[in-house]
């Protein structure tokens, strides 16, 4: 049993793709998990609290703990004999809101801090992407705001785009969903026409968000690479999508690989109203969904103390 150093890390939820920007656009949302690390206790111990804490493992399969220990290994440090990780989980897991990226980044930043920062941000980004497998979520988790990420040979190239305050409505359906399954249903080849369709719209989505131009956003947040196939896997998804449009949302997309839907609204006061309209539509199809009204977070993961 030891008592020792500690730190606290806050990590945001993220939404990936934003319609046409499949696997390259991500955005941080103002919904946070809070994780406290202490080099004390008796062996490795993980505790869970918060709305979604109960659904996550506290044994050696816990992703925060695995990511923490992975960074020690990568840094060539011996794993700590005693480690307590207290997680307060508000980002819903398996929902398309980057909960795995948030867990990986939290574990890595916690370990990096306690080891005196052997890795810079780029190093943490690479490790988190290797663990999570989704650089678009990981980049937005770490950097905050709107992020673009591409793989350039062996490394990831990221760019954060400063965006004005923006508000989103989310419906988070209670459906067992895995990104792996949602990717397995995607075509392995696409037509030149569909590629060009997305290619033109992706920078326009970035420009619309950068300038707060929701009129432009309403015209260009469309996709021909992944959403149609995925929407078929989300019971009630089509009805919720239409409900968001009827409630006045400027644009709708599947959040990441789903099953949550995200809608962009011009006013903060519209966010929860549109979210409820989507949740009701899910409900009408027999699927319980949680409505959330959120803002875009300009900041990303932070080490608090
Ligand atoms: N870009 C990834 C996908 C995000 O759509 O599968 C996963 O959250």
PDB file of N, CA and C in Angstrom, residues 17-18 20-21 24-27 146-149 159-164 200-213 216-217 220-221:
ATOM      1  N   UNK A  17     -16.844  12.796 -38.426  1.00  0.00           N
ATOM      2  CA  UNK A  17     -17.346  12.769 -39.815  1.00  0.00           C
ATOM      3  C   UNK A  17     -18.077  14.049 -40.224  1.00  0.00           C
ATOM      4  N   UNK A  18     -19.037  14.519 -39.396  1.00  0.00           N
ATOM      5  CA  UNK A  18     -19.809  15.720 -39.745  1.00  0.00           C
ATOM      6  C   UNK A  18     -20.377  15.625 -41.161  1.00  0.00           C
ATOM      7  N   UNK A  20     -20.064  14.650 -44.686  1.00  0.00           N
ATOM      8  CA  UNK A  20     -19.186  14.160 -45.751  1.00  0.00           C
ATOM      9  C   UNK A  20     -17.736  13.878 -45.325  1.00  0.00           C
ATOM     10  N   UNK A  21     -17.308  14.417 -44.184  1.00  0.00           N
ATOM     11  CA  UNK A  21     -15.882  14.332 -43.815  1.00  0.00           C
ATOM     12  C   UNK A  21     -15.504  13.015 -43.177  1.00  0.00           C
ATOM     13  N   UNK A  24     -12.120  12.014 -41.417  1.00  0.00           N
ATOM     14  CA  UNK A  24     -11.148  13.110 -41.310  1.00  0.00           C
ATOM     15  C   UNK A  24     -11.621  14.328 -40.518  1.00  0.00           C
ATOM     16  N   UNK A  25     -12.925  14.525 -40.353  1.00  0.00           N
ATOM     17  CA  UNK A  25     -13.380  15.666 -39.546  1.00  0.00           C
ATOM     18  C   UNK A  25     -13.839  15.191 -38.164  1.00  0.00           C
ATOM     19  N   UNK A  26     -13.571  16.021 -37.174  1.00  0.00           N
ATOM     20  CA  UNK A  26     -14.050  15.732 -35.816  1.00  0.00           C
ATOM     21  C   UNK A  26     -14.310  17.038 -35.093  1.00  0.00           C
ATOM     22  N   UNK A  27     -15.136  16.987 -34.062  1.00  0.00           N
ATOM     23  CA  UNK A  27     -15.461  18.207 -33.327  1.00  0.00           C
ATOM     24  C   UNK A  27     -15.705  17.857 -31.862  1.00  0.00           C
ATOM     25  N   UNK A 146     -13.024  22.253 -33.955  1.00  0.00           N
ATOM     26  CA  UNK A 146     -13.184  21.473 -35.185  1.00  0.00           C
ATOM     27  C   UNK A 146     -11.797  21.056 -35.653  1.00  0.00           C
ATOM     28  N   UNK A 147     -11.623  19.777 -35.918  1.00  0.00           N
ATOM     29  CA  UNK A 147     -10.293  19.303 -36.321  1.00  0.00           C
ATOM     30  C   UNK A 147     -10.364  18.518 -37.622  1.00  0.00           C
ATOM     31  N   UNK A 148      -9.280  18.639 -38.372  1.00  0.00           N
ATOM     32  CA  UNK A 148      -9.114  17.839 -39.591  1.00  0.00           C
ATOM     33  C   UNK A 148      -7.890  16.966 -39.344  1.00  0.00           C
ATOM     34  N   UNK A 149      -7.984  15.707 -39.705  1.00  0.00           N
ATOM     35  CA  UNK A 149      -6.824  14.835 -39.531  1.00  0.00           C
ATOM     36  C   UNK A 149      -6.647  13.967 -40.762  1.00  0.00           C
ATOM     37  N   UNK A 159      -5.068  19.596 -38.104  1.00  0.00           N
ATOM     38  CA  UNK A 159      -5.253  21.047 -38.168  1.00  0.00           C
ATOM     39  C   UNK A 159      -6.510  21.373 -37.367  1.00  0.00           C
ATOM     40  N   UNK A 160      -6.369  22.308 -36.436  1.00  0.00           N
ATOM     41  CA  UNK A 160      -7.539  22.755 -35.688  1.00  0.00           C
ATOM     42  C   UNK A 160      -8.074  24.033 -36.346  1.00  0.00           C
ATOM     43  N   UNK A 161      -9.362  24.043 -36.583  1.00  0.00           N
ATOM     44  CA  UNK A 161      -9.994  25.209 -37.208  1.00  0.00           C
ATOM     45  C   UNK A 161     -10.776  25.943 -36.130  1.00  0.00           C
ATOM     46  N   UNK A 162     -10.499  27.220 -35.961  1.00  0.00           N
ATOM     47  CA  UNK A 162     -11.233  27.982 -34.953  1.00  0.00           C
ATOM     48  C   UNK A 162     -12.656  28.220 -35.434  1.00  0.00           C
ATOM     49  N   UNK A 163     -13.609  27.883 -34.583  1.00  0.00           N
ATOM     50  CA  UNK A 163     -15.016  28.065 -34.983  1.00  0.00           C
ATOM     51  C   UNK A 163     -15.728  28.936 -33.942  1.00  0.00           C
ATOM     52  N   UNK A 164     -16.717  29.727 -34.379  1.00  0.00           N
ATOM     53  CA  UNK A 164     -17.510  30.485 -33.410  1.00  0.00           C
ATOM     54  C   UNK A 164     -18.400  29.528 -32.628  1.00  0.00           C
ATOM     55  N   UNK A 200     -16.121  17.671 -52.533  1.00  0.00           N
ATOM     56  CA  UNK A 200     -16.483  19.083 -52.637  1.00  0.00           C
ATOM     57  C   UNK A 200     -17.175  19.595 -51.390  1.00  0.00           C
ATOM     58  N   UNK A 201     -17.962  18.733 -50.787  1.00  0.00           N
ATOM     59  CA  UNK A 201     -18.753  19.179 -49.628  1.00  0.00           C
ATOM     60  C   UNK A 201     -17.932  19.289 -48.337  1.00  0.00           C
ATOM     61  N   UNK A 202     -16.900  18.458 -48.209  1.00  0.00           N
ATOM     62  CA  UNK A 202     -16.145  18.463 -46.947  1.00  0.00           C
ATOM     63  C   UNK A 202     -15.530  19.835 -46.622  1.00  0.00           C
ATOM     64  N   UNK A 203     -14.803  20.471 -47.550  1.00  0.00           N
ATOM     65  CA  UNK A 203     -14.274  21.808 -47.206  1.00  0.00           C
ATOM     66  C   UNK A 203     -15.383  22.838 -47.003  1.00  0.00           C
ATOM     67  N   UNK A 204     -16.526  22.621 -47.656  1.00  0.00           N
ATOM     68  CA  UNK A 204     -17.627  23.573 -47.472  1.00  0.00           C
ATOM     69  C   UNK A 204     -18.263  23.422 -46.089  1.00  0.00           C
ATOM     70  N   UNK A 205     -18.280  22.206 -45.550  1.00  0.00           N
ATOM     71  CA  UNK A 205     -18.751  22.013 -44.161  1.00  0.00           C
ATOM     72  C   UNK A 205     -17.798  22.742 -43.208  1.00  0.00           C
ATOM     73  N   UNK A 206     -16.498  22.601 -43.461  1.00  0.00           N
ATOM     74  CA  UNK A 206     -15.504  23.282 -42.622  1.00  0.00           C
ATOM     75  C   UNK A 206     -15.707  24.799 -42.714  1.00  0.00           C
ATOM     76  N   UNK A 207     -15.878  25.295 -43.924  1.00  0.00           N
ATOM     77  CA  UNK A 207     -16.044  26.742 -44.119  1.00  0.00           C
ATOM     78  C   UNK A 207     -17.339  27.238 -43.461  1.00  0.00           C
ATOM     79  N   UNK A 208     -18.406  26.456 -43.593  1.00  0.00           N
ATOM     80  CA  UNK A 208     -19.689  26.846 -42.994  1.00  0.00           C
ATOM     81  C   UNK A 208     -19.562  26.913 -41.470  1.00  0.00           C
ATOM     82  N   UNK A 209     -18.871  25.948 -40.877  1.00  0.00           N
ATOM     83  CA  UNK A 209     -18.711  25.958 -39.413  1.00  0.00           C
ATOM     84  C   UNK A 209     -17.747  27.066 -38.987  1.00  0.00           C
ATOM     85  N   UNK A 210     -16.708  27.309 -39.793  1.00  0.00           N
ATOM     86  CA  UNK A 210     -15.718  28.335 -39.449  1.00  0.00           C
ATOM     87  C   UNK A 210     -16.336  29.723 -39.461  1.00  0.00           C
ATOM     88  N   UNK A 211     -17.282  29.929 -40.357  1.00  0.00           N
ATOM     89  CA  UNK A 211     -17.878  31.269 -40.483  1.00  0.00           C
ATOM     90  C   UNK A 211     -19.258  31.332 -39.827  1.00  0.00           C
ATOM     91  N   UNK A 212     -19.722  30.223 -39.244  1.00  0.00           N
ATOM     92  CA  UNK A 212     -21.049  30.211 -38.623  1.00  0.00           C
ATOM     93  C   UNK A 212     -22.154  30.381 -39.646  1.00  0.00           C
ATOM     94  N   UNK A 213     -21.911  29.927 -40.887  1.00  0.00           N
ATOM     95  CA  UNK A 213     -22.879  30.095 -41.976  1.00  0.00           C
ATOM     96  C   UNK A 213     -23.783  28.859 -42.048  1.00  0.00           C
ATOM     97  N   UNK A 216     -25.270  27.849 -45.502  1.00  0.00           N
ATOM     98  CA  UNK A 216     -24.360  27.013 -46.295  1.00  0.00           C
ATOM     99  C   UNK A 216     -24.325  25.589 -45.732  1.00  0.00           C
ATOM    100  N   UNK A 217     -24.245  25.502 -44.407  1.00  0.00           N
ATOM    101  CA  UNK A 217     -24.174  24.172 -43.771  1.00  0.00           C
ATOM    102  C   UNK A 217     -25.376  23.315 -44.170  1.00  0.00           C
ATOM    103  N   UNK A 220     -24.714  21.716 -47.536  1.00  0.00           N
ATOM    104  CA  UNK A 220     -23.545  20.865 -47.856  1.00  0.00           C
ATOM    105  C   UNK A 220     -23.297  19.712 -46.886  1.00  0.00           C
ATOM    106  N   UNK A 221     -24.045  19.643 -45.779  1.00  0.00           N
ATOM    107  CA  UNK A 221     -23.799  18.522 -44.864  1.00  0.00           C
ATOM    108  C   UNK A 221     -24.533  17.289 -45.397  1.00  0.00           C
TER     109      UNK A 221
END
